[in-house]
């Protein structure tokens, strides 16, 4: 027998769903894409490099997260979160493979947060996940050696239930790792000149210019209608003619970008975890939340533009005319030892889906049928093993992101990945039309006490429970 409350629940769900559908049709997309034909007005903000103090060969960095104010739109002053007193976002950390680093993170917010080093191969207690909370007014210290190759990583809060909001309000920054790879020394590498950080995030603003934040439990998460790059709306950046490197980060809550370059070629040189084997010329680059990509744009005498399929121009690359870039694109960038079938010792499957009961209105995002529980270990990995994970979904867009490891994609829908997805990755798009098989070597740190996370990087889904925990045991 069906109880009356269940019937009322179903009817309410139907009515609310219809109302929501009527009110929200396409509200998240921009009114009109920005044309690349007219020059951009605002110069791109470049986050400063954070200088370390060096003691006994150890590089010490200090980050402080707090509230701040930023002008996104003229006249309006918007309340934001940031690191180190910036108006929004945080400074860029530039590390080097082999460095020993200590990063202290002080929380000046009036709520608990964390700071996670996304893509970094670090011990679990230094990873900054939901277990490494930083209470208001306290400092948490991460202490690790940089043991991975050159890559563009990022840092952001990761407290369970508030990750989306803290990132949305502006708490995020880039990490650049450099190394001694001799193959790439001719690439553009002057930060802010021909090596440009490009942090892409969508936002909505209230009438009085404040950030309008919401979690959407739907299949796509919450999409906003204004695009920002490093906190700037529709920016330009002056660059030398010749090769320019863009370090792209999708720091958005949920939006997936489809990027191209107008009036110049686009060549991908690096994925999440570092350089590809060789450069790959691309027509379009799909950048899901959490993803990074390094691209080279060959800027001529006229402006080129990074363009998104929905928003139009993301960033105008304007030749300054005063300098000529000296960068040269090599044929070979890095050596990647492919993970072979014979190396694989364990197989696992991760299914990403909605486990709500039929009478429930709100989605219950889960992995393998269970929602996040900080006291439950979902997976134990033996250190030294190489594991193959099959990632699938039956509804919604998901971005599978395990902490600590960089993985290789073995197959997408049973086919080998294209060259641009054949490097090291830490985040990968998964949906009903895209089953992905990945493999990773677990050979750096054991984590017997504090688990690492694996989760969906659509932050709405993550905060709503689409996250699990793995240990790496001796
Ligand atoms: Cu998801």
Coordinates of C-alpha atoms and ligand atoms in Angstrom, one line a residue:
X1 CA 0.0 0.0 0.0
X2 CA 1.3 3.5 -0.9
X3 CA 1.2 5.9 2.0
X4 CA -0.5 9.3 1.6
X5 CA 2.8 11.1 2.4
X6 CA 4.5 9.3 -0.5
X7 CA 1.7 10.4 -2.9
X8 CA 1.9 14.0 -1.6
X9 CA 5.7 13.8 -2.0
X10 CA 5.4 12.6 -5.6
X11 CA 2.9 15.3 -6.5
X12 CA 5.0 18.0 -4.9
X13 CA 8.0 16.8 -6.8
X14 CA 6.2 16.9 -10.1
X15 CA 4.8 20.4 -9.5
X16 CA 8.1 21.8 -8.3
X17 CA 9.9 20.2 -11.2
X18 CA 7.6 21.8 -13.7
X19 CA 8.0 25.2 -12.0
X20 CA 11.8 24.9 -11.9
X21 CA 11.8 23.9 -15.5
X22 CA 9.7 26.9 -16.5
X23 CA 11.7 29.4 -14.5
X24 CA 15.2 28.0 -15.3
X25 CA 15.1 27.4 -19.1
X26 CA 18.5 28.4 -20.3
X27 CA 18.9 30.9 -17.5
X28 CA 22.5 29.7 -17.0
X29 CA 23.8 30.6 -20.5
X30 CA 24.9 34.1 -21.4
X31 CA 22.5 36.4 -23.1
X32 CA 24.8 36.7 -26.1
X33 CA 28.3 35.3 -26.8
X34 CA 31.1 37.8 -26.8
X35 CA 32.3 38.5 -30.4
X36 CA 36.0 38.3 -31.1
X37 CA 35.6 41.1 -33.7
X38 CA 35.7 44.0 -31.2
X39 CA 38.7 44.6 -28.9
X40 CA 38.4 43.6 -25.3
X41 CA 38.6 46.5 -22.8
X42 CA 39.9 45.0 -19.5
X43 CA 43.5 43.9 -19.1
X44 CA 43.9 40.4 -17.8
X45 CA 44.8 40.2 -14.1
X46 CA 47.9 38.0 -13.6
X47 CA 48.1 36.4 -10.1
X48 CA 51.5 37.2 -8.7
X49 CA 54.1 34.5 -8.0
X50 CA 54.5 33.7 -4.3
X51 CA 58.1 34.0 -3.3
X52 CA 59.3 31.4 -0.7
X53 CA 61.7 32.0 2.1
X54 CA 64.4 29.3 2.0
X55 CA 65.8 27.9 5.2
X56 CA 68.3 24.9 5.2
X57 CA 67.3 24.1 1.6
X58 CA 63.6 24.0 2.4
X59 CA 61.2 26.4 0.6
X60 CA 58.6 27.9 3.0
X61 CA 55.4 29.3 1.5
X62 CA 52.7 31.1 3.5
X63 CA 49.1 31.2 2.4
X64 CA 46.3 32.9 4.3
X65 CA 42.7 32.4 3.2
X66 CA 40.2 35.2 4.1
X67 CA 37.5 37.5 2.9
X68 CA 38.2 40.2 0.4
X69 CA 36.6 42.5 -2.2
X70 CA 36.9 42.5 -5.9
X71 CA 35.6 44.7 -8.7
X72 CA 34.3 42.3 -11.4
X73 CA 32.1 44.9 -12.9
X74 CA 32.8 48.7 -12.8
X75 CA 31.2 50.5 -9.9
X76 CA 30.2 47.3 -8.1
X77 CA 32.3 46.0 -5.2
X78 CA 31.8 42.3 -4.8
X79 CA 32.6 40.4 -1.6
X80 CA 34.9 37.5 -2.3
X81 CA 37.3 34.9 -0.8
X82 CA 40.9 34.9 -1.7
X83 CA 44.4 33.9 -0.5
X84 CA 47.0 36.4 0.8
X85 CA 44.8 39.5 0.6
X86 CA 44.4 39.4 -3.1
X87 CA 41.0 40.8 -4.3
X88 CA 40.1 37.3 -5.6
X89 CA 41.9 34.0 -6.2
X90 CA 45.4 33.4 -4.8
X91 CA 49.1 33.8 -5.8
X92 CA 50.8 31.2 -8.1
X93 CA 53.2 28.8 -6.4
X94 CA 56.1 27.9 -8.6
X95 CA 57.8 24.7 -7.4
X96 CA 60.6 22.6 -8.8
X97 CA 60.9 18.8 -9.0
X98 CA 63.2 17.8 -6.1
X99 CA 62.2 20.8 -3.9
X100 CA 61.4 20.2 -0.3
X101 CA 58.5 22.5 0.6
X102 CA 56.6 23.6 3.6
X103 CA 53.3 25.4 3.0
X104 CA 51.5 26.9 6.0
X105 CA 47.8 27.7 5.4
X106 CA 46.2 30.1 7.9
X107 CA 42.4 30.4 7.9
X108 CA 41.1 33.9 8.5
X109 CA 37.5 33.0 7.4
X110 CA 34.9 32.6 10.2
X111 CA 34.3 29.0 9.1
X112 CA 36.3 25.8 8.8
X113 CA 38.0 25.1 5.5
X114 CA 40.9 23.2 4.0
X115 CA 43.4 23.7 1.2
X116 CA 44.0 20.8 -1.2
X117 CA 46.9 20.5 -3.7
X118 CA 45.0 19.2 -6.7
X119 CA 47.1 16.8 -8.8
X120 CA 50.0 16.7 -6.4
X121 CA 51.6 13.4 -5.4
X122 CA 52.0 14.1 -1.6
X123 CA 51.5 12.1 1.6
X124 CA 47.8 11.8 2.7
X125 CA 48.3 14.0 5.8
X126 CA 49.7 16.8 3.5
X127 CA 47.0 16.5 0.8
X128 CA 44.5 18.9 2.3
X129 CA 41.4 16.8 1.9
X130 CA 38.3 16.9 4.1
X131 CA 40.2 15.3 7.0
X132 CA 42.8 18.1 7.2
X133 CA 40.4 20.8 8.4
X134 CA 41.6 24.3 9.4
X135 CA 39.5 25.9 12.1
X136 CA 39.0 29.6 12.0
X137 CA 42.1 31.4 13.3
X138 CA 44.4 28.4 13.0
X139 CA 47.2 27.3 10.7
X140 CA 47.7 24.0 9.0
X141 CA 51.1 23.0 7.7
X142 CA 51.8 20.8 4.7
X143 CA 55.3 19.5 4.3
X144 CA 56.3 17.4 1.3
X145 CA 58.9 16.8 -1.4
X146 CA 58.0 17.6 -5.0
X147 CA 58.5 14.1 -6.6
X148 CA 56.5 14.5 -9.9
X149 CA 57.5 16.0 -13.2
X150 CA 56.7 19.5 -14.6
X151 CA 53.0 20.2 -14.6
X152 CA 50.3 22.8 -14.0
X153 CA 48.4 21.9 -10.8
X154 CA 46.1 24.0 -8.6
X155 CA 45.0 24.5 -5.0
X156 CA 41.6 25.0 -3.6
X157 CA 39.5 24.4 -0.4
X158 CA 38.1 20.9 0.0
X159 CA 36.0 20.8 3.2
X160 CA 33.1 18.4 2.8
X161 CA 29.9 20.2 2.0
X162 CA 31.4 23.7 1.4
X163 CA 34.0 23.0 -1.4
X164 CA 31.8 24.4 -4.1
X165 CA 31.0 27.6 -2.3
X166 CA 34.6 28.3 -1.1
X167 CA 35.9 27.8 -4.6
X168 CA 33.1 29.8 -6.2
X169 CA 33.7 32.8 -3.9
X170 CA 37.3 33.0 -5.2
X171 CA 39.5 30.7 -3.1
X172 CA 41.8 29.0 -5.7
X173 CA 45.3 29.4 -7.2
X174 CA 47.7 27.8 -9.6
X175 CA 50.7 25.6 -8.9
X176 CA 53.4 25.4 -11.5
X177 CA 56.0 22.6 -11.2
X178 CA 59.1 22.9 -13.3
X179 CA 61.8 20.3 -13.8
X180 CA 65.1 19.7 -15.7
X181 CA 63.4 18.2 -18.9
X182 CA 65.9 19.4 -21.5
X183 CA 63.3 18.8 -24.3
X184 CA 61.2 21.8 -23.3
X185 CA 63.7 24.5 -22.7
X186 CA 62.7 26.3 -25.9
X187 CA 59.1 26.6 -24.9
X188 CA 57.8 30.0 -23.8
X189 CA 58.3 30.1 -20.0
X190 CA 58.3 33.8 -18.8
X191 CA 55.5 34.0 -16.4
X192 CA 52.9 36.6 -17.2
X193 CA 54.7 37.6 -20.4
X194 CA 54.6 34.6 -22.8
X195 CA 53.5 32.0 -20.2
X196 CA 50.1 33.1 -19.1
X197 CA 47.9 31.6 -16.3
X198 CA 44.3 31.3 -17.5
X199 CA 41.9 30.4 -14.7
X200 CA 38.4 30.1 -16.3
X201 CA 35.3 30.3 -14.0
X202 CA 31.7 31.2 -14.5
X203 CA 29.8 33.4 -12.1
X204 CA 26.4 35.0 -11.5
X205 CA 25.8 38.4 -9.8
X206 CA 22.9 39.7 -7.8
X207 CA 21.4 43.1 -8.6
X208 CA 23.8 44.8 -6.1
X209 CA 26.8 43.1 -7.6
X210 CA 27.3 40.3 -5.1
X211 CA 28.2 36.7 -6.1
X212 CA 25.1 34.6 -6.5
X213 CA 25.9 31.1 -5.4
X214 CA 23.7 28.0 -5.6
X215 CA 24.1 24.3 -5.6
X216 CA 22.1 22.5 -8.3
X217 CA 21.5 18.8 -7.6
X218 CA 20.7 18.2 -11.3
X219 CA 22.8 16.2 -13.8
X220 CA 25.0 19.1 -14.9
X221 CA 25.4 20.9 -11.5
X222 CA 25.0 24.7 -11.4
X223 CA 26.0 26.8 -14.4
X224 CA 26.4 30.5 -14.3
X225 CA 26.0 33.1 -17.1
X226 CA 29.1 35.4 -16.8
X227 CA 32.6 34.2 -17.7
X228 CA 35.7 35.3 -15.8
X229 CA 39.4 34.7 -16.4
X230 CA 41.6 35.3 -13.4
X231 CA 38.7 37.3 -12.0
X232 CA 38.5 39.5 -15.1
X233 CA 35.4 39.6 -17.4
X234 CA 36.2 39.6 -21.2
X235 CA 39.9 40.4 -20.8
X236 CA 42.8 40.9 -23.2
X237 CA 46.5 40.2 -22.6
X238 CA 49.3 41.8 -24.5
X239 CA 51.8 39.2 -25.6
X240 CA 54.9 39.1 -27.9
X241 CA 54.4 37.9 -31.4
X242 CA 55.3 34.2 -31.8
X243 CA 54.6 31.3 -29.5
X244 CA 52.6 32.0 -26.4
X245 CA 51.8 29.4 -23.7
X246 CA 48.5 29.4 -22.0
X247 CA 48.1 27.4 -18.8
X248 CA 44.4 26.7 -18.8
X249 CA 42.6 25.7 -15.6
X250 CA 38.8 25.1 -15.5
X251 CA 38.2 26.3 -11.9
X252 CA 34.4 26.3 -12.4
X253 CA 31.9 24.7 -10.1
X254 CA 30.3 22.6 -12.9
X255 CA 30.6 24.0 -16.4
X256 CA 32.4 22.2 -19.1
X257 CA 34.1 24.4 -21.8
X258 CA 34.7 23.6 -25.4
X259 CA 37.6 25.9 -26.4
X260 CA 39.1 26.8 -29.7
X261 CA 41.4 29.5 -30.9
X262 CA 40.4 32.0 -33.6
X263 CA 43.0 33.5 -36.0
X264 CA 45.8 31.3 -34.8
X265 CA 46.5 27.6 -34.3
X266 CA 46.1 25.8 -31.0
X267 CA 48.6 23.1 -30.0
X268 CA 48.2 21.1 -26.7
X269 CA 51.5 20.3 -25.0
X270 CA 50.5 19.2 -21.5
X271 CA 47.5 17.6 -19.8
X272 CA 46.7 17.5 -16.0
X273 CA 49.9 15.7 -15.0
X274 CA 52.5 17.2 -17.3
X275 CA 53.8 17.2 -20.8
X276 CA 52.4 15.0 -23.6
X277 CA 54.8 12.8 -25.6
X278 CA 54.6 15.4 -28.4
X279 CA 52.6 18.5 -29.3
X280 CA 49.0 17.8 -30.6
X281 CA 47.3 20.4 -32.9
X282 CA 43.7 20.6 -31.9
X283 CA 40.5 22.2 -33.4
X284 CA 38.7 22.0 -30.1
X285 CA 39.7 21.3 -26.5
X286 CA 37.2 20.1 -23.9
X287 CA 38.0 21.3 -20.4
X288 CA 35.9 19.8 -17.6
X289 CA 35.9 21.2 -14.0
X290 CA 39.3 20.6 -12.4
X291 CA 41.1 19.9 -15.7
X292 CA 44.2 21.7 -16.8
X293 CA 45.7 21.9 -20.3
X294 CA 48.7 23.8 -21.5
X295 CA 48.4 25.1 -25.1
X296 CA 50.7 26.9 -27.4
X297 CA 49.2 29.6 -29.6
X298 CA 51.3 31.1 -32.4
X299 CA 50.3 34.7 -32.3
X300 CA 50.8 36.7 -35.5
X301 CA 50.5 40.5 -36.2
X302 CA 46.8 40.6 -35.4
X303 CA 45.0 39.6 -32.2
X304 CA 44.0 35.9 -31.7
X305 CA 41.3 34.8 -29.4
X306 CA 40.6 31.9 -27.1
X307 CA 37.0 31.2 -27.7
X308 CA 34.4 29.0 -25.9
X309 CA 31.5 27.4 -27.8
X310 CA 28.9 29.0 -25.5
X311 CA 30.4 32.2 -24.2
X312 CA 32.3 33.3 -27.3
X313 CA 35.6 35.1 -26.6
X314 CA 37.3 34.0 -23.4
X315 CA 40.6 35.9 -23.8
X316 CA 42.0 38.2 -26.5
X317 CA 45.7 37.6 -27.2
X318 CA 46.9 41.0 -28.4
X319 CA 50.3 41.3 -30.0
X320 CA 52.2 44.1 -28.3
X321 CA 54.4 44.7 -31.3
X322 CA 57.3 45.7 -29.1
X323 CA 58.8 42.3 -28.6
X324 CA 59.1 39.1 -30.6
X325 CA 58.6 35.8 -28.8
X326 CA 61.6 33.5 -28.9
X327 CA 59.8 30.2 -28.2
X328 CA 60.2 27.2 -30.4
X329 CA 58.0 24.1 -30.4
X330 CA 60.0 20.9 -30.2
X331 CA 58.7 17.7 -31.8
X332 CA 59.2 15.6 -28.7
X333 CA 58.2 16.9 -25.3
X334 CA 58.5 14.0 -22.8
X335 CA 58.8 10.3 -22.3
X336 CA 55.8 8.6 -20.9
X337 CA 56.2 4.9 -20.2
X338 CA 52.8 3.4 -21.1
X339 CA 51.1 1.2 -18.5
X340 CA 50.9 -2.3 -20.0
X341 CA 48.3 -5.0 -19.5
X342 CA 50.9 -7.2 -17.9
X343 CA 51.6 -4.7 -15.2
X344 CA 48.0 -4.6 -13.9
X345 CA 47.5 -6.5 -10.7
X346 CA 44.0 -5.4 -9.7
X347 CA 40.7 -4.4 -11.5
X348 CA 38.0 -2.2 -10.0
X349 CA 34.9 -0.5 -11.3
X350 CA 33.5 2.8 -10.2
X351 CA 29.9 3.6 -11.2
X352 CA 28.8 7.2 -10.8
X353 CA 25.1 7.7 -10.5
X354 CA 22.0 8.9 -8.7
X355 CA 20.8 6.5 -6.0
X356 CA 17.7 8.4 -4.9
X357 CA 14.5 6.4 -4.3
X358 CA 11.7 7.0 -6.8
X359 CA 9.6 9.2 -4.4
X360 CA 12.5 11.5 -3.5
X361 CA 12.8 14.9 -5.2
X362 CA 16.5 15.6 -4.6
X363 CA 19.2 13.6 -6.4
X364 CA 21.5 11.4 -4.3
X365 CA 24.8 11.4 -6.2
X366 CA 26.9 8.4 -5.3
X367 CA 29.8 6.2 -6.4
X368 CA 29.1 2.5 -6.5
X369 CA 25.8 3.0 -4.8
X370 CA 27.0 4.8 -1.7
X371 CA 27.3 8.4 -0.7
X372 CA 30.3 9.9 1.0
X373 CA 31.0 8.8 4.6
X374 CA 34.1 10.2 6.3
X375 CA 34.2 7.2 8.6
X376 CA 34.1 4.5 5.8
X377 CA 37.0 3.4 3.7
X378 CA 35.7 2.4 0.3
X379 CA 38.9 1.0 -1.3
X380 CA 42.2 -0.3 0.0
X381 CA 45.1 -0.4 -2.4
X382 CA 48.3 -2.3 -1.8
X383 CA 51.3 -0.1 -2.3
X384 CA 53.3 -1.1 -5.3
X385 CA 50.2 -2.3 -7.2
X386 CA 49.2 -1.1 -10.6
X387 CA 45.4 -0.9 -10.8
X388 CA 42.9 -0.7 -13.7
X389 CA 39.7 1.2 -13.0
X390 CA 36.6 1.2 -15.2
X391 CA 34.6 4.4 -14.8
X392 CA 31.0 4.5 -15.9
X393 CA 27.8 6.5 -15.4
X394 CA 24.2 6.2 -16.4
X395 CA 23.0 9.7 -15.8
X396 CA 24.6 13.1 -15.5
X397 CA 28.0 14.6 -16.3
X398 CA 30.8 13.6 -14.0
X399 CA 34.5 14.2 -13.7
X400 CA 36.3 11.4 -11.9
X401 CA 39.2 12.7 -9.8
X402 CA 41.3 10.6 -7.5
X403 CA 43.8 12.3 -5.2
X404 CA 47.5 11.5 -5.2
X405 CA 47.8 9.6 -8.5
X406 CA 48.2 10.6 -12.1
X407 CA 46.7 8.0 -14.3
X408 CA 46.8 7.0 -17.9
X409 CA 43.6 6.5 -20.0
X410 CA 43.6 3.0 -21.5
X411 CA 40.3 3.2 -23.3
X412 CA 37.3 5.5 -24.0
X413 CA 34.3 3.4 -25.0
X414 CA 36.6 0.5 -25.8
X415 CA 38.8 2.5 -28.1
X416 CA 42.4 3.8 -27.3
X417 CA 42.3 7.5 -26.3
X418 CA 43.2 10.2 -28.8
X419 CA 46.8 11.7 -28.5
X420 CA 45.6 14.7 -26.6
X421 CA 44.2 12.4 -23.8
X422 CA 47.2 10.0 -23.9
X423 CA 49.3 11.8 -21.2
X424 CA 49.0 11.9 -17.4
X425 CA 45.6 12.8 -16.1
X426 CA 44.1 13.3 -12.7
X427 CA 40.6 14.2 -13.8
X428 CA 38.5 12.7 -16.6
X429 CA 35.0 13.3 -18.0
X430 CA 32.6 10.4 -17.6
X431 CA 29.0 10.2 -18.7
X432 CA 26.5 7.7 -20.2
X433 CA 28.1 8.0 -23.6
X434 CA 31.7 7.9 -22.3
X435 CA 32.9 4.9 -20.3
X436 CA 36.6 5.4 -19.5
X437 CA 39.2 2.8 -18.4
X438 CA 42.2 4.2 -16.5
X439 CA 45.3 2.7 -15.0
X440 CA 47.6 4.0 -12.3
X441 CA 50.7 2.9 -10.5
X442 CA 50.4 3.3 -6.7
X443 CA 54.1 3.5 -5.8
X444 CA 54.8 6.7 -3.9
X445 CA 53.2 7.0 -0.5
X446 CA 51.2 4.6 1.8
X447 CA 48.3 6.1 3.7
X448 CA 47.4 3.9 6.5
X449 CA 45.7 6.4 8.7
X450 CA 44.3 9.3 6.6
X451 CA 42.6 8.3 3.4
X452 CA 42.8 10.0 0.0
X453 CA 39.6 11.0 -1.8
X454 CA 38.2 10.0 -5.1
X455 CA 35.2 12.1 -6.2
X456 CA 33.3 13.9 -8.9
X457 CA 34.8 17.3 -9.7
X458 CA 31.4 18.8 -10.5
X459 CA 31.5 20.4 -7.2
X460 CA 27.7 20.3 -6.7
X461 CA 27.9 16.5 -7.0
X462 CA 30.9 16.3 -4.7
X463 CA 29.3 18.3 -2.0
X464 CA 26.1 16.3 -2.3
X465 CA 28.0 13.0 -1.6
X466 CA 29.6 11.8 -4.8
X467 CA 32.9 11.0 -3.1
X468 CA 34.7 8.0 -1.6
X469 CA 37.9 7.3 0.2
X470 CA 40.9 5.0 -0.4
X471 CA 43.8 3.9 1.7
X472 CA 47.2 2.8 0.3
X473 CA 48.4 0.1 2.6
X474 CA 51.8 -1.5 3.0
Ligands
LIG1 CU1 29.3 14.4 -11.1

